CSV table of C-alpha atoms in Angstrom, one decimal:
chain,number,residue,atom,x,y,z
A,264,MET,CA,-11.4,-22.2,-5.0
A,265,THR,CA,-7.5,-22.9,-4.0
A,266,GLN,CA,-6.8,-22.6,-0.4
A,267,TYR,CA,-4.1,-23.4,1.9
A,268,THR,CA,-5.1,-24.2,6.3
A,269,SER,CA,-1.4,-21.9,7.1
A,270,LEU,CA,0.9,-20.2,5.5
A,271,ASP,CA,3.4,-23.0,5.6
A,272,ALA,CA,1.3,-25.5,4.0
A,273,PHE,CA,1.1,-22.2,1.0
A,274,LEU,CA,4.9,-21.9,1.1
A,275,ALA,CA,5.1,-25.4,0.5
A,276,ALA,CA,2.8,-26.2,-2.2
A,277,ARG,CA,5.4,-23.2,-4.3
A,278,PRO,CA,1.8,-21.9,-6.8
A,279,ALA,CA,3.2,-21.2,-10.0
A,280,ALA,CA,1.7,-18.2,-10.8
A,281,PHE,CA,2.9,-16.4,-7.5
A,282,LEU,CA,6.6,-17.9,-8.1
A,283,ALA,CA,6.0,-16.3,-11.8
A,284,GLY,CA,4.5,-13.0,-10.6
A,285,PRO,CA,3.4,-9.9,-10.3
A,286,SER,CA,1.5,-11.3,-7.4
A,287,ALA,CA,-0.4,-9.5,-5.1
A,288,MET,CA,-1.2,-10.5,-1.5
A,289,ILE,CA,-4.0,-9.0,0.5
A,290,PHE,CA,-3.7,-9.2,4.1
A,291,ALA,CA,-7.5,-9.0,5.7
A,292,GLU,CA,-7.1,-7.3,9.3
A,293,ASP,CA,-11.3,-7.4,9.5
A,294,GLU,CA,-14.0,-8.0,6.8
A,295,VAL,CA,-14.5,-4.2,5.6
A,296,GLU,CA,-14.4,-4.5,1.9
A,297,ILE,CA,-12.5,-7.6,1.0
A,298,ALA,CA,-14.3,-7.9,-2.5
A,299,SER,CA,-13.5,-4.8,-3.7
A,300,THR,CA,-10.0,-4.9,-2.8
A,301,LEU,CA,-9.8,-8.3,-4.5
A,302,ARG,CA,-11.6,-7.0,-7.6
A,303,HIS,CA,-9.7,-4.4,-7.8
A,304,HIS,CA,-6.6,-5.9,-8.1
A,305,LEU,CA,-7.1,-8.7,-10.2
A,306,ALA,CA,-8.6,-6.0,-13.0
A,307,THR,CA,-5.5,-4.0,-12.3
A,308,GLY,CA,-3.8,-6.7,-13.7
A,309,PHE,CA,-2.5,-8.7,-11.7
A,310,ALA,CA,-1.2,-12.2,-12.5
A,311,CYS,CA,-1.5,-14.5,-9.0
A,312,VAL,CA,-4.2,-12.5,-6.4
A,313,VAL,CA,-3.6,-14.2,-2.9
A,314,LEU,CA,-6.0,-13.5,0.4
A,315,PHE,CA,-4.1,-14.0,3.9
A,316,ALA,CA,-7.7,-13.7,5.8
A,317,HIS,CA,-9.1,-15.7,9.0
A,318,PRO,CA,-11.5,-18.3,8.0
A,319,SER,CA,-13.8,-17.0,9.0
A,320,PHE,CA,-14.5,-13.9,6.5
A,321,ALA,CA,-16.8,-14.8,4.1
A,322,LEU,CA,-15.8,-14.7,0.3
A,323,ASP,CA,-18.4,-14.4,-2.6
A,324,ARG,CA,-17.9,-18.3,-3.6
A,325,ALA,CA,-17.8,-16.5,-7.7
A,326,LEU,CA,-14.5,-14.2,-6.3
A,327,ALA,CA,-12.8,-17.1,-4.4
A,328,LYS,CA,-12.3,-19.3,-7.6
A,329,GLN,CA,-10.2,-16.0,-9.2
A,330,VAL,CA,-7.7,-16.0,-6.1
A,331,ILE,CA,-5.3,-18.1,-3.7
A,332,ARG,CA,-7.0,-17.9,-0.1
A,333,VAL,CA,-4.0,-18.7,3.3
A,334,ASP,CA,-5.5,-18.7,6.6
A,335,TYR,CA,-4.0,-16.5,8.4
A,336,ASP,CA,-5.1,-15.1,11.9
A,337,MET,CA,-3.7,-11.2,11.9
A,338,ALA,CA,-5.9,-11.3,15.3
A,339,ALA,CA,-4.0,-13.6,16.9
A,340,GLY,CA,-0.4,-11.9,16.0
A,341,ALA,CA,-0.1,-13.1,12.7
A,342,THR,CA,2.1,-10.5,11.1
A,343,LEU,CA,2.0,-9.2,7.9
A,344,ARG,CA,5.7,-8.5,8.1
A,345,ASP,CA,6.6,-12.0,8.5
A,346,ALA,CA,4.2,-13.5,5.3
A,347,VAL,CA,6.0,-10.7,2.9
A,348,ASN,CA,9.4,-11.9,3.8
A,349,ALA,CA,8.2,-15.5,3.9
A,350,ALA,CA,7.0,-15.9,0.6
A,351,ALA,CA,9.2,-13.7,-1.1
A,352,ARG,CA,12.2,-16.2,0.2
A,353,ILE,CA,10.0,-18.8,-2.4
A,354,ALA,CA,10.0,-16.0,-5.2
A,355,PRO,CA,13.2,-14.9,-6.2
A,356,GLY,CA,13.1,-12.4,-9.0
A,357,ALA,CA,9.0,-11.8,-9.0
A,358,TRP,CA,7.5,-9.0,-8.6
A,359,LEU,CA,5.4,-8.3,-5.3
A,360,TYR,CA,2.8,-6.3,-3.8
A,361,TYR,CA,1.0,-6.4,-0.5
A,362,CYS,CA,-1.5,-4.0,0.9
A,363,TYR,CA,-4.1,-4.5,3.4
A,364,ASN,CA,-7.9,-5.0,3.1
A,365,ALA,CA,-10.1,-1.5,1.8
A,366,GLU,CA,-6.6,-0.9,0.0
A,367,TYR,CA,-6.4,0.4,-3.6
A,368,LEU,CA,-3.4,0.3,-5.6
A,369,PHE,CA,-3.6,3.2,-8.2
A,370,PHE,CA,-0.8,4.0,-10.9
A,371,PRO,CA,-0.3,6.1,-13.6
A,372,PHE,CA,-2.1,5.4,-16.2
A,373,CYS,CA,-3.6,2.1,-14.7
A,374,GLU,CA,-7.3,2.6,-16.6
A,375,SER,CA,-5.2,1.9,-19.8
A,376,ARG,CA,-2.4,-0.4,-18.9
A,377,SER,CA,-1.9,-3.3,-16.7
A,378,VAL,CA,0.5,-3.5,-13.6
A,379,GLY,CA,2.4,-6.1,-15.3
A,380,GLU,CA,3.5,-3.4,-18.0
A,381,MET,CA,3.9,-1.0,-15.8
A,382,LEU,CA,6.3,-3.3,-14.1
A,383,ALA,CA,8.2,-3.9,-17.0
A,384,PHE,CA,9.1,-0.4,-17.6
A,385,HIS,CA,10.1,-0.1,-14.4
A,386,THR,CA,12.6,-3.3,-14.3
A,387,GLU,CA,14.0,-1.7,-17.6
A,388,GLU,CA,14.7,1.2,-15.8
A,389,ARG,CA,17.0,-1.0,-13.5
A,390,ARG,CA,14.7,-0.8,-10.4
A,391,ASP,CA,14.0,-3.2,-8.2
A,392,ALA,CA,11.1,-1.6,-5.8
A,393,MET,CA,8.8,1.7,-6.2
A,394,LEU,CA,7.5,4.0,-3.6
A,395,THR,CA,4.1,4.5,-3.4
A,396,TYR,CA,2.1,7.0,-1.0
A,397,VAL,CA,-0.7,5.8,1.0
A,398,VAL,CA,-3.3,8.4,0.0
A,399,ASP,CA,-6.2,8.1,3.3
A,400,LEU,CA,-9.7,7.5,2.3
A,401,TYR,CA,-13.3,8.6,4.7
A,402,ALA,CA,-16.1,8.8,3.9
A,403,GLY,CA,-17.5,12.4,3.5
A,404,ASP,CA,-20.7,12.2,5.9
A,405,LEU,CA,-19.2,9.5,9.1
A,406,SER,CA,-23.2,9.2,9.9
A,407,GLN,CA,-24.3,7.7,6.7
A,408,ALA,CA,-20.5,5.5,7.5
A,409,PRO,CA,-19.6,5.3,10.7
A,410,ASN,CA,-16.5,3.0,10.3
A,411,ALA,CA,-15.4,5.7,7.4
A,412,VAL,CA,-15.4,4.0,4.5
A,413,SER,CA,-18.0,4.6,1.8
A,414,LEU,CA,-17.0,3.6,-2.1
A,415,ASP,CA,-19.4,6.0,-3.2
A,416,ASP,CA,-19.0,9.2,-1.2
A,417,CYS,CA,-15.1,9.1,-0.9
A,418,GLN,CA,-12.9,11.7,0.0
A,419,LEU,CA,-9.4,12.5,0.1
A,420,ASP,CA,-6.6,15.3,0.9
A,421,LYS,CA,-5.9,17.5,-1.7
A,422,SER,CA,-3.1,19.5,0.0
A,423,GLY,CA,-1.2,19.1,3.2
A,424,TYR,CA,1.3,16.5,2.1
A,425,TYR,CA,5.3,17.4,2.8
A,426,ALA,CA,8.6,15.8,3.0
A,427,LEU,CA,11.6,15.7,5.7
A,428,ALA,CA,15.1,14.3,4.8
A,429,ARG,CA,15.6,10.5,6.2
A,430,PRO,CA,18.7,10.9,8.6
A,431,ASP,CA,21.2,7.7,8.8
A,432,PRO,CA,22.0,6.9,12.2
A,433,ALA,CA,24.9,5.7,11.0
A,434,ASN,CA,26.1,8.5,9.4
A,435,HIS,CA,26.1,11.0,12.1
A,436,ASN,CA,22.3,11.5,11.5
A,437,HIS,CA,23.2,12.7,7.5
A,438,PRO,CA,20.3,12.7,4.6
A,439,ARG,CA,20.3,9.3,3.2
A,440,GLU,CA,20.8,9.6,-0.2
A,441,ARG,CA,17.5,9.8,-2.7
A,442,GLN,CA,15.1,8.9,0.4
A,443,LEU,CA,12.5,10.9,2.1
A,444,ASP,CA,10.3,11.0,5.3
A,445,PHE,CA,6.7,11.6,3.2
A,446,PHE,CA,3.6,13.2,5.7
A,447,GLY,CA,0.2,14.5,5.6
A,448,GLY,CA,-3.3,12.9,4.9
A,449,LEU,CA,-5.3,11.8,8.2
A,450,ARG,CA,-2.0,10.7,10.3
A,451,TRP,CA,-1.1,14.6,10.1
A,452,ARG,CA,-4.3,16.3,10.6
A,453,TYR,CA,-5.2,13.9,14.1
A,454,GLU,CA,-1.2,12.9,14.8
A,455,GLU,CA,-2.3,13.2,18.3
A,456,HIS,CA,-3.8,9.8,17.9
A,457,VAL,CA,-1.5,8.6,15.7
A,458,PRO,CA,2.0,7.2,17.6
A,459,LEU,CA,5.4,8.8,16.0
A,460,ASP,CA,5.8,6.0,13.9
A,461,ARG,CA,3.3,5.1,12.5
A,462,ARG,CA,2.8,9.0,11.0
A,463,ARG,CA,4.8,8.2,8.0
A,464,ILE,CA,2.5,7.9,4.6
A,465,ASP,CA,5.4,6.1,2.6
A,466,ARG,CA,5.6,2.5,2.0
A,467,ILE,CA,7.7,0.2,-0.6
A,468,SER,CA,4.8,-1.7,-1.8
A,469,LEU,CA,6.2,-2.8,-4.9
A,470,PHE,CA,9.1,-5.1,-4.8
A,471,ARG,CA,11.1,-7.7,-6.9
A,472,ALA,CA,12.2,-10.3,-4.4
A,473,GLN,CA,16.0,-10.7,-3.8
A,474,PRO,CA,17.7,-13.5,-1.8
A,475,GLY,CA,18.6,-12.0,1.4
A,476,VAL,CA,16.2,-8.6,1.0
A,477,GLU,CA,13.9,-8.3,4.0
A,478,LEU,CA,11.0,-6.1,4.9
A,479,LEU,CA,11.1,-4.2,8.0
A,480,ARG,CA,8.5,-2.9,10.7
A,481,ASP,CA,8.6,0.6,9.2
A,482,PHE,CA,7.7,-0.9,5.7
A,483,THR,CA,11.6,-0.2,4.4
A,484,PHE,CA,13.7,-2.7,3.5
A,485,SER,CA,16.9,-3.9,4.2
A,486,GLN,CA,18.4,-3.2,1.1
A,487,ALA,CA,18.9,0.7,1.1
A,488,GLU,CA,18.2,0.9,-2.6
A,489,TYR,CA,15.0,-0.4,-2.0
A,490,ASN,CA,13.8,2.9,-0.4
A,491,THR,CA,14.9,5.1,-2.7
A,492,TYR,CA,12.1,7.0,-4.8
A,493,ALA,CA,14.1,7.5,-8.0
A,494,CYS,CA,17.6,5.9,-9.4
A,495,PRO,CA,20.5,8.8,-9.6
A,496,TRP,CA,19.9,10.0,-13.0
A,497,HIS,CA,16.4,11.3,-13.3
A,498,ASN,CA,12.7,10.6,-11.8
A,499,ASN,CA,11.3,7.6,-11.6
A,500,LEU,CA,8.0,6.0,-11.7
A,501,THR,CA,6.2,5.8,-8.0
A,502,ALA,CA,2.8,4.4,-7.2
A,503,ALA,CA,-0.2,5.3,-4.1
A,504,VAL,CA,-2.6,2.9,-2.2
A,505,CYS,CA,-5.4,4.7,-1.7
A,506,SER,CA,-6.6,3.3,2.2
A,507,PHE,CA,-8.9,3.4,4.3
A,508,ARG,CA,-7.1,1.5,7.0
A,509,VAL,CA,-6.5,5.3,9.2
A,510,ALA,CA,-10.1,6.8,9.1
A,511,LYS,CA,-10.9,2.8,9.9
A,512,ALA,CA,-8.4,3.2,13.1
A,513,LEU,CA,-9.7,6.2,13.7
A,514,ARG,CA,-13.1,5.6,14.0
A,515,ARG,CA,-12.3,2.6,15.7
A,516,ASN,CA,-10.3,3.2,18.4
A,517,PRO,CA,-12.0,4.5,22.0
A,518,GLY,CA,-8.9,7.4,22.4
A,519,SER,CA,-10.0,9.0,18.9
A,520,SER,CA,-13.6,8.3,18.1
A,521,HIS,CA,-15.4,10.1,20.2
A,522,ASP,CA,-13.2,13.8,19.2
A,523,ILE,CA,-14.2,12.8,15.5
A,524,THR,CA,-17.5,13.8,13.8
A,525,SER,CA,-16.4,14.2,10.7
A,526,PHE,CA,-13.2,14.0,8.7
A,527,ARG,CA,-13.8,16.5,6.0
A,528,TRP,CA,-12.4,20.1,6.1
A,529,HIS,CA,-12.1,23.5,3.9
A,530,ASN,CA,-9.4,20.4,1.7
A,531,SER,CA,-11.1,17.7,1.0
A,532,ALA,CA,-12.3,16.7,-2.6
A,533,PRO,CA,-14.2,13.9,-3.5
A,534,PHE,CA,-12.3,10.9,-4.9
A,535,ASP,CA,-12.7,10.1,-8.2
A,536,TRP,CA,-11.1,6.8,-8.4
A,537,SER,CA,-8.6,8.1,-11.2
A,538,SER,CA,-5.0,7.7,-12.0
A,539,ARG,CA,-5.2,11.3,-13.1
A,540,GLN,CA,-6.7,13.4,-10.4
A,541,LEU,CA,-4.1,11.5,-7.5
A,542,MET,CA,-1.1,12.4,-10.9
A,543,ASP,CA,-2.5,16.1,-10.6
A,544,LEU,CA,-1.7,16.2,-7.2
A,545,GLY,CA,1.2,15.4,-6.5
A,546,LEU,CA,0.9,12.1,-5.4
A,547,MET,CA,2.5,9.9,-7.9
A,548,GLU,CA,5.0,10.4,-10.4
A,549,PRO,CA,4.9,9.5,-13.8
A,550,GLY,CA,8.7,9.7,-14.3
A,551,GLN,CA,9.6,8.3,-18.2
A,552,TRP,CA,6.6,6.4,-18.6
A,553,PHE,CA,4.3,8.2,-21.3
């Protein structure tokens, strides 16, 4: 097992596999579904998977041999943004991905094609970043899964998604070119429990590291073109990050936990863990990749 006792130690070591990419960075906020998150992204074809987690979080020994582990205490204030930006600085040109535990990346045809193949095509289209929609997952029966996490009885919303123009404060709030703010899922249905600045479901989860380009607090980047959903000429690939994170938070937080006895509604549907279902629902775009 390769384990580093701090982010600084990881950066100083400059692991060759991470520098080459594509690499996945998984940030564990708690111990929920860490193993399944790692297995999913290993199976997706990332050349390097790095787990940022508190040293007390347990991990199966066989799985630990397949990943790089970095001691990182998010409960003590360590942030995903700081680690992603620091890691990107040592790997210019590499494709990087980030997510939290109990989040799972899906992209068009991921059952038969690797993330490396997908990113090679995206690169050929002169794209350096990819828009992902964070699709909320939740357990169908909260009496059986009080923390709202169940891989076997998993639901998602099949409708209720929408987009608004993204205003540019530097240009009299005119809409930004090829940028939209996306909404839906549990953040939309339970918006009274979600701060205004956390209601968007779009995230630039896949990006090519470049000097001077940094991840911002709202999951966009300092380079405007990174935040676009497509190039000027045609539609591009997009992907989805299927996530239990919001469901977990709504069940954990005192202000919302007693108000929610079930996340299911008339537009809930069982999630079949396939890219086809997500494409059929319009939650990701194959672009020109067939």
